PDB file of C-alpha atoms and ligand atoms in Angstrom:
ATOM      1  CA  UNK A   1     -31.828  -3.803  28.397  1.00 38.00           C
ATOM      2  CA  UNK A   2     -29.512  -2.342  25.826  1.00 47.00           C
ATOM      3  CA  UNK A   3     -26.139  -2.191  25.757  1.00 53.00           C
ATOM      4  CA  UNK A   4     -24.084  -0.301  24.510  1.00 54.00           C
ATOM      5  CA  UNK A   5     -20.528  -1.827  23.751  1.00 53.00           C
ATOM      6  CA  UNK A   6     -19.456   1.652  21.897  1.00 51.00           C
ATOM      7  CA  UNK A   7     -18.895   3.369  24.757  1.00 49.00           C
ATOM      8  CA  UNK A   8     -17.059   0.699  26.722  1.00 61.00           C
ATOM      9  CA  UNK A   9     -14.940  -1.181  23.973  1.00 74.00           C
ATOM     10  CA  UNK A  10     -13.076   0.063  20.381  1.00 89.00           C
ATOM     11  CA  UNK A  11     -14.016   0.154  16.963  1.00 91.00           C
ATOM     12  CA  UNK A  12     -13.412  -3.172  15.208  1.00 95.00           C
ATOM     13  CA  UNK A  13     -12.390  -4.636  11.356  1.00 98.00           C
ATOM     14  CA  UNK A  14     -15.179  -7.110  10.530  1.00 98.00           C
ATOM     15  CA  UNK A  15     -15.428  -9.060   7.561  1.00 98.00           C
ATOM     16  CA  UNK A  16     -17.642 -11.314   5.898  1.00 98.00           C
ATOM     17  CA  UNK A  17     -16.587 -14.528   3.585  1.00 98.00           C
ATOM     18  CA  UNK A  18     -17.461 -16.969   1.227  1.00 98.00           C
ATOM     19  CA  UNK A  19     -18.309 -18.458  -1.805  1.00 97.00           C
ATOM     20  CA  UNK A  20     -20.548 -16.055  -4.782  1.00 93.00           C
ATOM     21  CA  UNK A  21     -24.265 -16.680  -3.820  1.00 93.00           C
ATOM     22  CA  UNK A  22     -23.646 -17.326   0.092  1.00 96.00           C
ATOM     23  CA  UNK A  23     -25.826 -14.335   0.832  1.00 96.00           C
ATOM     24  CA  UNK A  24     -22.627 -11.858   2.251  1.00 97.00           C
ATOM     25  CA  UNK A  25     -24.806  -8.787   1.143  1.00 96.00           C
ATOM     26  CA  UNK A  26     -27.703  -9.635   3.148  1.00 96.00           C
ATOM     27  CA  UNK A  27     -25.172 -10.668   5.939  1.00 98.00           C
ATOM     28  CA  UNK A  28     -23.792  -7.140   6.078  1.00 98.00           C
ATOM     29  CA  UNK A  29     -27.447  -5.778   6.882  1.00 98.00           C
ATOM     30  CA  UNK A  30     -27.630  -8.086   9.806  1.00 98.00           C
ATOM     31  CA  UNK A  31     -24.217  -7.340  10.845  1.00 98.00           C
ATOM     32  CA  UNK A  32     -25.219  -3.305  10.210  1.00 98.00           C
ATOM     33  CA  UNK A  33     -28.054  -3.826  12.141  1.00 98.00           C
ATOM     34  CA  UNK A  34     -26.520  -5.675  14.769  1.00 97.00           C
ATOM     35  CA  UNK A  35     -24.266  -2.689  15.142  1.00 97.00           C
ATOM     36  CA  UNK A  36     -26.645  -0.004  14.854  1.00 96.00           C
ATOM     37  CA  UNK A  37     -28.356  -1.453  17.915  1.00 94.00           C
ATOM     38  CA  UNK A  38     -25.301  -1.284  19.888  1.00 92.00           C
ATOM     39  CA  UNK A  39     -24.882   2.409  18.933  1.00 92.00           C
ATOM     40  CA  UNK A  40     -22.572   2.093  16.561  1.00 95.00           C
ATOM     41  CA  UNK A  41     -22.622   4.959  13.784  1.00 93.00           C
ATOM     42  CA  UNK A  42     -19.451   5.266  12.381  1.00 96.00           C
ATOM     43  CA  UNK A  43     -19.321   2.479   9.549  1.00 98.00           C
ATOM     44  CA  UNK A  44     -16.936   2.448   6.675  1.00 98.00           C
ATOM     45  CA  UNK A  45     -17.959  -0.235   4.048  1.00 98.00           C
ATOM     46  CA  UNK A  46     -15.412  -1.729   1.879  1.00 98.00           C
ATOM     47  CA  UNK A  47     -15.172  -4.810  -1.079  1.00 98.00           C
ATOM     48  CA  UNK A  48     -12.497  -6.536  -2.127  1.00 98.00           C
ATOM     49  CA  UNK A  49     -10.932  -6.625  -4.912  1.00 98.00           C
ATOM     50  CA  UNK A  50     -11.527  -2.476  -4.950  1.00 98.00           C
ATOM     51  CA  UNK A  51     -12.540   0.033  -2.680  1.00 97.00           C
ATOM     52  CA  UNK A  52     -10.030   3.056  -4.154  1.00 98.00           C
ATOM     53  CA  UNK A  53      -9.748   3.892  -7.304  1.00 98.00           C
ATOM     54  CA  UNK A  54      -6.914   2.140  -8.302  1.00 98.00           C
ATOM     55  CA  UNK A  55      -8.226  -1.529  -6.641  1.00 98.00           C
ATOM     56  CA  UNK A  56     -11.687  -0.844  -8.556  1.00 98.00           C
ATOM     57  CA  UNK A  57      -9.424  -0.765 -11.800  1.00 97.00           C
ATOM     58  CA  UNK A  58      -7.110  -4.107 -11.097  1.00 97.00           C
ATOM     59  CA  UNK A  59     -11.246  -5.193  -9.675  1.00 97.00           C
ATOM     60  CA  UNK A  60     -12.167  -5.151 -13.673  1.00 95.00           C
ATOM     61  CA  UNK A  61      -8.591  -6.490 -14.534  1.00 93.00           C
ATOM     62  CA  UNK A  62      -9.440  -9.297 -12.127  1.00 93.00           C
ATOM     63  CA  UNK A  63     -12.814 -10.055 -12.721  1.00 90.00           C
ATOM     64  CA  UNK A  64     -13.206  -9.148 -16.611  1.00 89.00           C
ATOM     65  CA  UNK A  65     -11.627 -10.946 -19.635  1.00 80.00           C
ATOM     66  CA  UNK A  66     -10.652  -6.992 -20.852  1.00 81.00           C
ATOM     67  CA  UNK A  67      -7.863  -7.795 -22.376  1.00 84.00           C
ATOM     68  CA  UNK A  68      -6.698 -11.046 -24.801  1.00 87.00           C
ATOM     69  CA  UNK A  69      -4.555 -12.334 -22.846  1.00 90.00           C
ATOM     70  CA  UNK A  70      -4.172 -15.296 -19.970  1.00 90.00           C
ATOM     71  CA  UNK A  71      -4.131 -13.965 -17.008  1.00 92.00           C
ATOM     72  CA  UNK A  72      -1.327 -16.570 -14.814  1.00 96.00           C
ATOM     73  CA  UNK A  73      -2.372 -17.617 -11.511  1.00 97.00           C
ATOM     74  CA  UNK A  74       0.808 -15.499  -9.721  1.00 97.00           C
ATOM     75  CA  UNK A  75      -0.446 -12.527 -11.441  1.00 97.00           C
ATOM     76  CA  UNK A  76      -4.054 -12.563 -10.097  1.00 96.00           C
ATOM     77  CA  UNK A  77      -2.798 -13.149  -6.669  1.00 98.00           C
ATOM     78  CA  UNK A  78      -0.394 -10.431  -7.234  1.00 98.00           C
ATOM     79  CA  UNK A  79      -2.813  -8.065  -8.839  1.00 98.00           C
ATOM     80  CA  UNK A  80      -4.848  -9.091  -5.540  1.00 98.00           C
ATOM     81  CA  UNK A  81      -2.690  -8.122  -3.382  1.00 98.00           C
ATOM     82  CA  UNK A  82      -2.091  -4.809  -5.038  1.00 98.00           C
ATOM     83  CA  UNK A  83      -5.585  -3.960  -4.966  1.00 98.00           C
ATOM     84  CA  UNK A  84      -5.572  -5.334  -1.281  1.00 98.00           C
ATOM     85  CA  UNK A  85      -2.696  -2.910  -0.250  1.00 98.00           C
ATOM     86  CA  UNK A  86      -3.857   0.133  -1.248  1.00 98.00           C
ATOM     87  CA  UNK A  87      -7.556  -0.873   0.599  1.00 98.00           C
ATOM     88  CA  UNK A  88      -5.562  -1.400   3.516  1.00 98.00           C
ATOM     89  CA  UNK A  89      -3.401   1.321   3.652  1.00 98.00           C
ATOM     90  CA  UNK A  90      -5.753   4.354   2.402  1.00 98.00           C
ATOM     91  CA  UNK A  91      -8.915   3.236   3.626  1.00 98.00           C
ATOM     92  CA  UNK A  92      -9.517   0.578   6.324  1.00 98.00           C
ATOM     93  CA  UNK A  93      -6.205   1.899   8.440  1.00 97.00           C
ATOM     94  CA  UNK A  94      -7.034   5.882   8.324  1.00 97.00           C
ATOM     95  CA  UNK A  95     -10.982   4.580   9.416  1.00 97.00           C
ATOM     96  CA  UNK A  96      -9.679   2.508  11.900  1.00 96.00           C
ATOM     97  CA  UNK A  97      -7.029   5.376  13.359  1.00 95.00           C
ATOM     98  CA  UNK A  98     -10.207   7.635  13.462  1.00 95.00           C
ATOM     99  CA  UNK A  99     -12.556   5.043  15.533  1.00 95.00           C
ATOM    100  CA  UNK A 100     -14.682   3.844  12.772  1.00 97.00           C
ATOM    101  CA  UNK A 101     -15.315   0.616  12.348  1.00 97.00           C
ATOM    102  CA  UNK A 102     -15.115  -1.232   9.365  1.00 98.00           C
ATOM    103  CA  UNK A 103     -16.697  -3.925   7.463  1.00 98.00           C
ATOM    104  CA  UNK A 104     -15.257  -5.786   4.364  1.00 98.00           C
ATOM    105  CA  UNK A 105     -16.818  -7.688   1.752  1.00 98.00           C
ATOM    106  CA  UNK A 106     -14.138  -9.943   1.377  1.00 98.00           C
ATOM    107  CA  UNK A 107     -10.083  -9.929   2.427  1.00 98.00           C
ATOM    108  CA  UNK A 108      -7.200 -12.107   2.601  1.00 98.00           C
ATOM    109  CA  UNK A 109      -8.642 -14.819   3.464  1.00 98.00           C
ATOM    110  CA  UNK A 110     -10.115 -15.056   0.059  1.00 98.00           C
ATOM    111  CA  UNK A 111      -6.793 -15.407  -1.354  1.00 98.00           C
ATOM    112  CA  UNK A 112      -6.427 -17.787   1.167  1.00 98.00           C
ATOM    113  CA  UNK A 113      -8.961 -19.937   0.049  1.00 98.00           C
ATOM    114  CA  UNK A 114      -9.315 -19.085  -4.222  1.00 98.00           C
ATOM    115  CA  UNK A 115      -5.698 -18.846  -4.976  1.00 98.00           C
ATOM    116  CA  UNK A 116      -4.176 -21.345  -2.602  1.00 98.00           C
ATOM    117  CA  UNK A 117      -6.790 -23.872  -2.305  1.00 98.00           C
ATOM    118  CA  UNK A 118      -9.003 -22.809  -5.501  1.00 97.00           C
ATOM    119  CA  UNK A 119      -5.793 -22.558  -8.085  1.00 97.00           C
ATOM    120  CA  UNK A 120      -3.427 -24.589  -5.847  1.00 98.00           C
ATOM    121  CA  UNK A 121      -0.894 -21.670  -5.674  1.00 98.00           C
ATOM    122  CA  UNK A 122       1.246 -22.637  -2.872  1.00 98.00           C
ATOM    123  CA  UNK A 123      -0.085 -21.462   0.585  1.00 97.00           C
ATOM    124  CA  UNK A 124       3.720 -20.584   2.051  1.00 97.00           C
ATOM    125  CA  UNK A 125       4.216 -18.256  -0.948  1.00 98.00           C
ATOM    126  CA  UNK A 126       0.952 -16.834   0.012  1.00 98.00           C
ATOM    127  CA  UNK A 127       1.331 -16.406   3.256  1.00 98.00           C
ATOM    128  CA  UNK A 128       4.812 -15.009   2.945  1.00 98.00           C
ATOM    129  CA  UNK A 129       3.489 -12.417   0.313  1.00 98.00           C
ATOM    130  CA  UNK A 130       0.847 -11.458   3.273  1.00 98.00           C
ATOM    131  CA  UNK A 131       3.432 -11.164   5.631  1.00 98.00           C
ATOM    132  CA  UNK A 132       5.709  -8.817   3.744  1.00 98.00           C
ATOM    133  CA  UNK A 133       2.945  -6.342   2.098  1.00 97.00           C
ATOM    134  CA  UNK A 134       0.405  -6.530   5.248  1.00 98.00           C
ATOM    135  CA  UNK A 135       2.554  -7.438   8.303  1.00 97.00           C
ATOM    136  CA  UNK A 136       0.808  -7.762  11.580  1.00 96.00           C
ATOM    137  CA  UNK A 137      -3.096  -6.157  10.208  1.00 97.00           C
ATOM    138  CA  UNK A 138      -5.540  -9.237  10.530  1.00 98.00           C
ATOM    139  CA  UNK A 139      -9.275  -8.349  10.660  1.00 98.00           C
ATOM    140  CA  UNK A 140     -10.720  -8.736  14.525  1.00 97.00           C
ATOM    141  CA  UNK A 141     -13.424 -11.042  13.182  1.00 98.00           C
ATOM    142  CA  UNK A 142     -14.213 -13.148  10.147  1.00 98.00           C
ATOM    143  CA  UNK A 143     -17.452 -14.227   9.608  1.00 98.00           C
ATOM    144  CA  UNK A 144     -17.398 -17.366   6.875  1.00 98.00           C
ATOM    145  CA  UNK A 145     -21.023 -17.885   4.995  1.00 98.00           C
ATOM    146  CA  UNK A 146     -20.077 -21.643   4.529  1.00 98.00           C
ATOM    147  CA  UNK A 147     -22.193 -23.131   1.073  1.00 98.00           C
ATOM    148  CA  UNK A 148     -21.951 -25.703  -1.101  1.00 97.00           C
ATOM    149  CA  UNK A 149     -20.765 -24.567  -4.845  1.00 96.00           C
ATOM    150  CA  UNK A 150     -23.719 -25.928  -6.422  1.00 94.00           C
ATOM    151  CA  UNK A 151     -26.191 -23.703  -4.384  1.00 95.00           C
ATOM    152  CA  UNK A 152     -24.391 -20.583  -4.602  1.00 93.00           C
ATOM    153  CA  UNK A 153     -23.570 -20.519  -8.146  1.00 90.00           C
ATOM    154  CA  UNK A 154     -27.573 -21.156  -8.523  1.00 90.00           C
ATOM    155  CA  UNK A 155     -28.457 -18.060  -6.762  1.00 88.00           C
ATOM    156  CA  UNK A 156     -25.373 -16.596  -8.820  1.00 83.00           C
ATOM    157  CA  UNK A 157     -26.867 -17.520 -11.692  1.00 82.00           C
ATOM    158  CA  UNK A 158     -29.926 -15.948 -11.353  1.00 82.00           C
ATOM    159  CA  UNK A 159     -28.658 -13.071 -11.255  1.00 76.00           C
ATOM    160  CA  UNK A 160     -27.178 -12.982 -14.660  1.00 71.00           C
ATOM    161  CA  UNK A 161     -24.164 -13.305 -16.872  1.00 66.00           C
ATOM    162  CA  UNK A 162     -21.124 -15.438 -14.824  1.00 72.00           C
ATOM    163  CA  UNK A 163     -17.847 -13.472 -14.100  1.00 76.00           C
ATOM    164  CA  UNK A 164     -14.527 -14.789 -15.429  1.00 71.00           C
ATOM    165  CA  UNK A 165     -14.002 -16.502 -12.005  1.00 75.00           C
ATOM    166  CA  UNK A 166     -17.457 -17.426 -11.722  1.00 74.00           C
ATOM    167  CA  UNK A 167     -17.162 -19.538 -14.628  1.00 79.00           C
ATOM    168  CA  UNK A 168     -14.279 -21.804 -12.845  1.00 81.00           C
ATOM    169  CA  UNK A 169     -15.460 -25.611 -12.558  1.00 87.00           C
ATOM    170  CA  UNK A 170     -16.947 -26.685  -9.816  1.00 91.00           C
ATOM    171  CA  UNK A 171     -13.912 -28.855  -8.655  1.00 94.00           C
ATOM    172  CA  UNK A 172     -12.274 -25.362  -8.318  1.00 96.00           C
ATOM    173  CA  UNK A 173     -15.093 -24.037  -5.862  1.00 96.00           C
ATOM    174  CA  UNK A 174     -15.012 -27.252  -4.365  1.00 97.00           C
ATOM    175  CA  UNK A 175     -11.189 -26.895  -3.438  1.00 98.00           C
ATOM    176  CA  UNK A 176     -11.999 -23.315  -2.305  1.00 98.00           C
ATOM    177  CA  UNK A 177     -14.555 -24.269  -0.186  1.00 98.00           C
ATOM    178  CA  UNK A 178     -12.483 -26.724   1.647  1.00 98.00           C
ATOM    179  CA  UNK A 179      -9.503 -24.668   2.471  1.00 98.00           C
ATOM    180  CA  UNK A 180     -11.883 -22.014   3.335  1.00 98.00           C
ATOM    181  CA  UNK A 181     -13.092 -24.709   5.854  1.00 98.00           C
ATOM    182  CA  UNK A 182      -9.789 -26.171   7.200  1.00 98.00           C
ATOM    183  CA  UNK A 183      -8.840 -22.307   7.689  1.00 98.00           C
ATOM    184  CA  UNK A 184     -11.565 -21.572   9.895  1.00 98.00           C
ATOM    185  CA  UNK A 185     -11.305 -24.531  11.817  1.00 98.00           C
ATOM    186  CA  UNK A 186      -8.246 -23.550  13.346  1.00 98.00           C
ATOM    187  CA  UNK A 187      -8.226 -19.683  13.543  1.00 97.00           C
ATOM    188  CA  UNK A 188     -10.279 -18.739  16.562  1.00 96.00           C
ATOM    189  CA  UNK A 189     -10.815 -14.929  14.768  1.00 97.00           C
ATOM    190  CA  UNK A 190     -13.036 -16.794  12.028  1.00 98.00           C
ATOM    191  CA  UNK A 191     -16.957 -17.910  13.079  1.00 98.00           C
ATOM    192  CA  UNK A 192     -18.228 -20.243  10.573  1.00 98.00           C
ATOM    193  CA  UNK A 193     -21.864 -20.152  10.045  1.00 98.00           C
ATOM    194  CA  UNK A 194     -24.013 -22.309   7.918  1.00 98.00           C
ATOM    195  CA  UNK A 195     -25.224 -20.519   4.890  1.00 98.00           C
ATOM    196  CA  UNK A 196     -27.456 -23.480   3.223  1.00 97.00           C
ATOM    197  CA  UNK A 197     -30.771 -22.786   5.144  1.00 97.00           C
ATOM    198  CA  UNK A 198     -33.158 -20.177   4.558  1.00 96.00           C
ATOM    199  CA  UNK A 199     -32.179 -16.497   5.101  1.00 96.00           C
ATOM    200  CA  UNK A 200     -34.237 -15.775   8.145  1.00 97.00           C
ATOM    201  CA  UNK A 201     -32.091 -18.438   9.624  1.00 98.00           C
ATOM    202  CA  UNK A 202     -28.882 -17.670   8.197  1.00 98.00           C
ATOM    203  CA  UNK A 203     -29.898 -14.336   9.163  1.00 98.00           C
ATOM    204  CA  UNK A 204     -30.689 -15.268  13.087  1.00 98.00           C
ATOM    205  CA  UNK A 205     -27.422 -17.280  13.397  1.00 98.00           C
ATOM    206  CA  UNK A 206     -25.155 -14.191  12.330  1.00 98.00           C
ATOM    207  CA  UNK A 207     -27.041 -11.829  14.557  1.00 98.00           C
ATOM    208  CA  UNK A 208     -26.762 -14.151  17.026  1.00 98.00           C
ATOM    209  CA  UNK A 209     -22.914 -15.035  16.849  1.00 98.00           C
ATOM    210  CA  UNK A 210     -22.218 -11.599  16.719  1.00 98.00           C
ATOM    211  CA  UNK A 211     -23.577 -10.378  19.568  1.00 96.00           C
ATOM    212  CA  UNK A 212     -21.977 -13.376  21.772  1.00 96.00           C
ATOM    213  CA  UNK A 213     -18.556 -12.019  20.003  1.00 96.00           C
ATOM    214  CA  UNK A 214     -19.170  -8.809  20.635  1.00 95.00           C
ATOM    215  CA  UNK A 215     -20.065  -9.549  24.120  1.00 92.00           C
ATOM    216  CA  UNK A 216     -16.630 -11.314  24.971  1.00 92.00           C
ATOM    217  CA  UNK A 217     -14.774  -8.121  23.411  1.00 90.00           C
ATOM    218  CA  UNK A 218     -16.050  -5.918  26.404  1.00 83.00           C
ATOM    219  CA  UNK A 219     -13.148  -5.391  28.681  1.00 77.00           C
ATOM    220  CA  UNK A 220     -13.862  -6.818  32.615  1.00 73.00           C
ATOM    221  CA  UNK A 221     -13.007  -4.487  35.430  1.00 65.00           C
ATOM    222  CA  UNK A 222     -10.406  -5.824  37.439  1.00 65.00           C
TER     223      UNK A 222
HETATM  224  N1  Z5A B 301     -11.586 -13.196  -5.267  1.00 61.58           N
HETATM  225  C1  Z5A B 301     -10.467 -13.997  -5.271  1.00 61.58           C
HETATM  226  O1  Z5A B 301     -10.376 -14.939  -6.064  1.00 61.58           O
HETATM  227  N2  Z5A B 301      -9.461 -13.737  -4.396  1.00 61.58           N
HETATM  228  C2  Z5A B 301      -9.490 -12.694  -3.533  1.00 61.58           C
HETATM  229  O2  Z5A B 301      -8.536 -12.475  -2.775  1.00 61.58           O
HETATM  230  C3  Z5A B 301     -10.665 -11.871  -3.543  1.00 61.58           C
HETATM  231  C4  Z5A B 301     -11.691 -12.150  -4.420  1.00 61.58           C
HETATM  232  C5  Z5A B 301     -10.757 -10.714  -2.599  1.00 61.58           C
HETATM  233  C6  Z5A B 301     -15.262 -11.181  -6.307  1.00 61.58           C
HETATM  234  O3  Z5A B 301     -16.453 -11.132  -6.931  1.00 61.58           O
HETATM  235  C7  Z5A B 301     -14.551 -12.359  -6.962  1.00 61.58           C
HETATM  236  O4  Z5A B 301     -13.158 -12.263  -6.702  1.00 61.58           O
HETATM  237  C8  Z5A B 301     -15.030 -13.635  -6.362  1.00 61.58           C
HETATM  238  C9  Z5A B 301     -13.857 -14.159  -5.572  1.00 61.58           C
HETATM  239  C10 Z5A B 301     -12.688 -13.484  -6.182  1.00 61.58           C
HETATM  240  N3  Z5A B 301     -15.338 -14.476  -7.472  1.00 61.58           N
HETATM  241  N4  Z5A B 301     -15.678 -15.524  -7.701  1.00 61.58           N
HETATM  242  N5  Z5A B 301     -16.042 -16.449  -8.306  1.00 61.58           N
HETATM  243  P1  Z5A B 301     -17.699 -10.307  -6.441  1.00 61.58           P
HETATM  244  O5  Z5A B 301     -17.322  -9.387  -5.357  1.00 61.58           O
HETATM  245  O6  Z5A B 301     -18.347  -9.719  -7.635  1.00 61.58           O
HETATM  246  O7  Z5A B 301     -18.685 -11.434  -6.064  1.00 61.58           O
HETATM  247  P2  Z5A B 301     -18.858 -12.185  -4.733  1.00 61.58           P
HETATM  248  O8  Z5A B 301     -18.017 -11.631  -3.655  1.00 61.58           O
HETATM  249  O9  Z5A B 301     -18.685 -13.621  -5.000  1.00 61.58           O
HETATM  250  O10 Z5A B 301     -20.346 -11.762  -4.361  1.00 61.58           O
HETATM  251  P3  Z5A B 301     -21.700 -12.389  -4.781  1.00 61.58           P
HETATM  252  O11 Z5A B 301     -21.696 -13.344  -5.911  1.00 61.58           O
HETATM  253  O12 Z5A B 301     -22.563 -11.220  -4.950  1.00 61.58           O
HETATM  254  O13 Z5A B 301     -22.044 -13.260  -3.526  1.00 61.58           O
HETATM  255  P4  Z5A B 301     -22.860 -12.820  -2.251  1.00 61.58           P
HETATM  256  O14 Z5A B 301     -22.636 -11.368  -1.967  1.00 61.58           O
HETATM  257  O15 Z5A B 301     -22.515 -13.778  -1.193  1.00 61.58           O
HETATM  258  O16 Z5A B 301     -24.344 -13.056  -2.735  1.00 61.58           O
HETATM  259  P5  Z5A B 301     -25.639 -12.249  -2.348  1.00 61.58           P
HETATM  260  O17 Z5A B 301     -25.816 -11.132  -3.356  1.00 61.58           O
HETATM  261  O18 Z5A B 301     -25.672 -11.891  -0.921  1.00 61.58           O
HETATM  262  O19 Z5A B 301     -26.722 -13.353  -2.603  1.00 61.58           O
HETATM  263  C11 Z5A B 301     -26.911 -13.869  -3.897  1.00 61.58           C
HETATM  264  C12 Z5A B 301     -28.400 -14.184  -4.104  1.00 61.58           C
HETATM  265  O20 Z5A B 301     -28.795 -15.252  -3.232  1.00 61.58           O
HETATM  266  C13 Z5A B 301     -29.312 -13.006  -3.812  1.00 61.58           C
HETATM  267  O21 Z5A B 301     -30.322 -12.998  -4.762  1.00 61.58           O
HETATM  268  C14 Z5A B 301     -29.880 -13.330  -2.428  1.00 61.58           C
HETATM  269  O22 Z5A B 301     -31.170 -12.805  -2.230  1.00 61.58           O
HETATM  270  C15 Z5A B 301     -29.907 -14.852  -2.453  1.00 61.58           C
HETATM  271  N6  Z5A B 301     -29.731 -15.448  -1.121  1.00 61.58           N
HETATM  272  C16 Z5A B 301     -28.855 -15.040  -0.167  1.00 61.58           C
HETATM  273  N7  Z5A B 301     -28.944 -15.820   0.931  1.00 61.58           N
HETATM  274  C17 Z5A B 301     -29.912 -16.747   0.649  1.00 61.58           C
HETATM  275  C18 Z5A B 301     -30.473 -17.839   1.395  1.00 61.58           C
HETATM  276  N8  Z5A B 301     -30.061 -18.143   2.625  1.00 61.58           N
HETATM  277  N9  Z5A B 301     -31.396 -18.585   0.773  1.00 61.58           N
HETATM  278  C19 Z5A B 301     -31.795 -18.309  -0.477  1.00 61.58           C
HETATM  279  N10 Z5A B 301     -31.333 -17.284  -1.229  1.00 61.58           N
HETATM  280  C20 Z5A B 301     -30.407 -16.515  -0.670  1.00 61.58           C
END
């Protein structure tokens, strides 16, 4: 029988993780879908970096080598968080407030992982930086495509020309990956799935996880 969790629970901030290549687009259609069963019509879709106007600019500042000049590591992650900010405040909150729910390709916790454990920035100033421009806003769920570098920079690859953070080593992706992992292993709000089997899989596991989470979000009667 179907149920439908719209009517008896609210609108929730989902987002989906990990490394280029570890399939987050397709993993949105399953989440979509996932949704859609349950009723739910009022999705707002949103990428970080970008997402306004303004992030879609510092997006190309970010991702682009526009201008000739380094880019420092406290810059990016500021730039980030800029970007990040004005997501947050002019999109995902006003979507939220009106009952939509929302689903991000991408958020902090890809700071988390590419500038603290990626660039080694350190993860206090980080999370301090989070505090003070985000406060108490976390997403209600995270769900992190876990991959190994080497495959998802593959299926990056095929798609074409590499990014400016795309074309990091692989040591860099490496140390992503594993604060991506030690974050996820002790925040309850992040499901971890395994992204290096085939996408019907992949694709079963996420439908799967998500409808035991959405499940336990269903208020009991008293
Ligand atoms: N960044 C950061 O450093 N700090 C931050 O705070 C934030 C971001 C927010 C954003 O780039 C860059 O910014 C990113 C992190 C950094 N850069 N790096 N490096 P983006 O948004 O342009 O790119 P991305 O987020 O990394 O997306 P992506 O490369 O498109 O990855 P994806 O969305 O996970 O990949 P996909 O398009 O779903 O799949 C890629 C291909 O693999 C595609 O052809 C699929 O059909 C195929 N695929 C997917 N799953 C499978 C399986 N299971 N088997 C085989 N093939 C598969």
């Amino acid at each position: 029988m179907k149920n439908n969790y719209e009517l008896t629970m609210n609108n929730k901030f989902i987002v989906i993780e990990g490394l280029e290549g570890a399939g987050k687009t397709s993993a949105i259609a399953q989440v979509v879908d996932v949704l859609h069963y349950q009723g739910v019509r009022d999705i707002v879709f949103t990428r970080e970096p970008g997402g306004t106007p303004l992030a879609e600019v510092l997006r190309r500042l970010i991702k682009t080598k526009l201008i000739d000049e380094p880019v420092t590591d406290c810059a990016e992650l500021l730039l980030l968080y800029a970007a990040r900010v004005q997501l947050v405040e002019l999109v995902i909150k006003p979507a939220l407030a009106r009952g939509a729910w929302v689903i991000s390709d991408r958020h902090d916790l890809s700071s988390q992982a590419y500038q603290g454990g990626g660039r080694g920035i350190d993860k206090h100033l980080i999370t301090s930086l989070r505090d003070a421009v985000l406060g108490n806003f976390y997403p209600d769920l995270t769900l992190y495509l876990d991959i190994p570098p080497a495959v998802g920079l593959a299926r990056a690859c095929e798609r074409g020309k590499l990014d400016r953070l795309e074309l990091e080593s692989i040591a860099f992706f490496d140390r992503t990956r594993e604060r991506y992992q030690a974050l996820a292993a002790v925040d309850e709000r992040i499901i971890t799935i395994d992204a290096n089997k085939p996408q019907s899989i992949v694709s079963s596991a996420i439908r799967e996880r998500l409808t035991q989470w959405l499940r336990a979000q269903v208020p009991t009667t008293p």
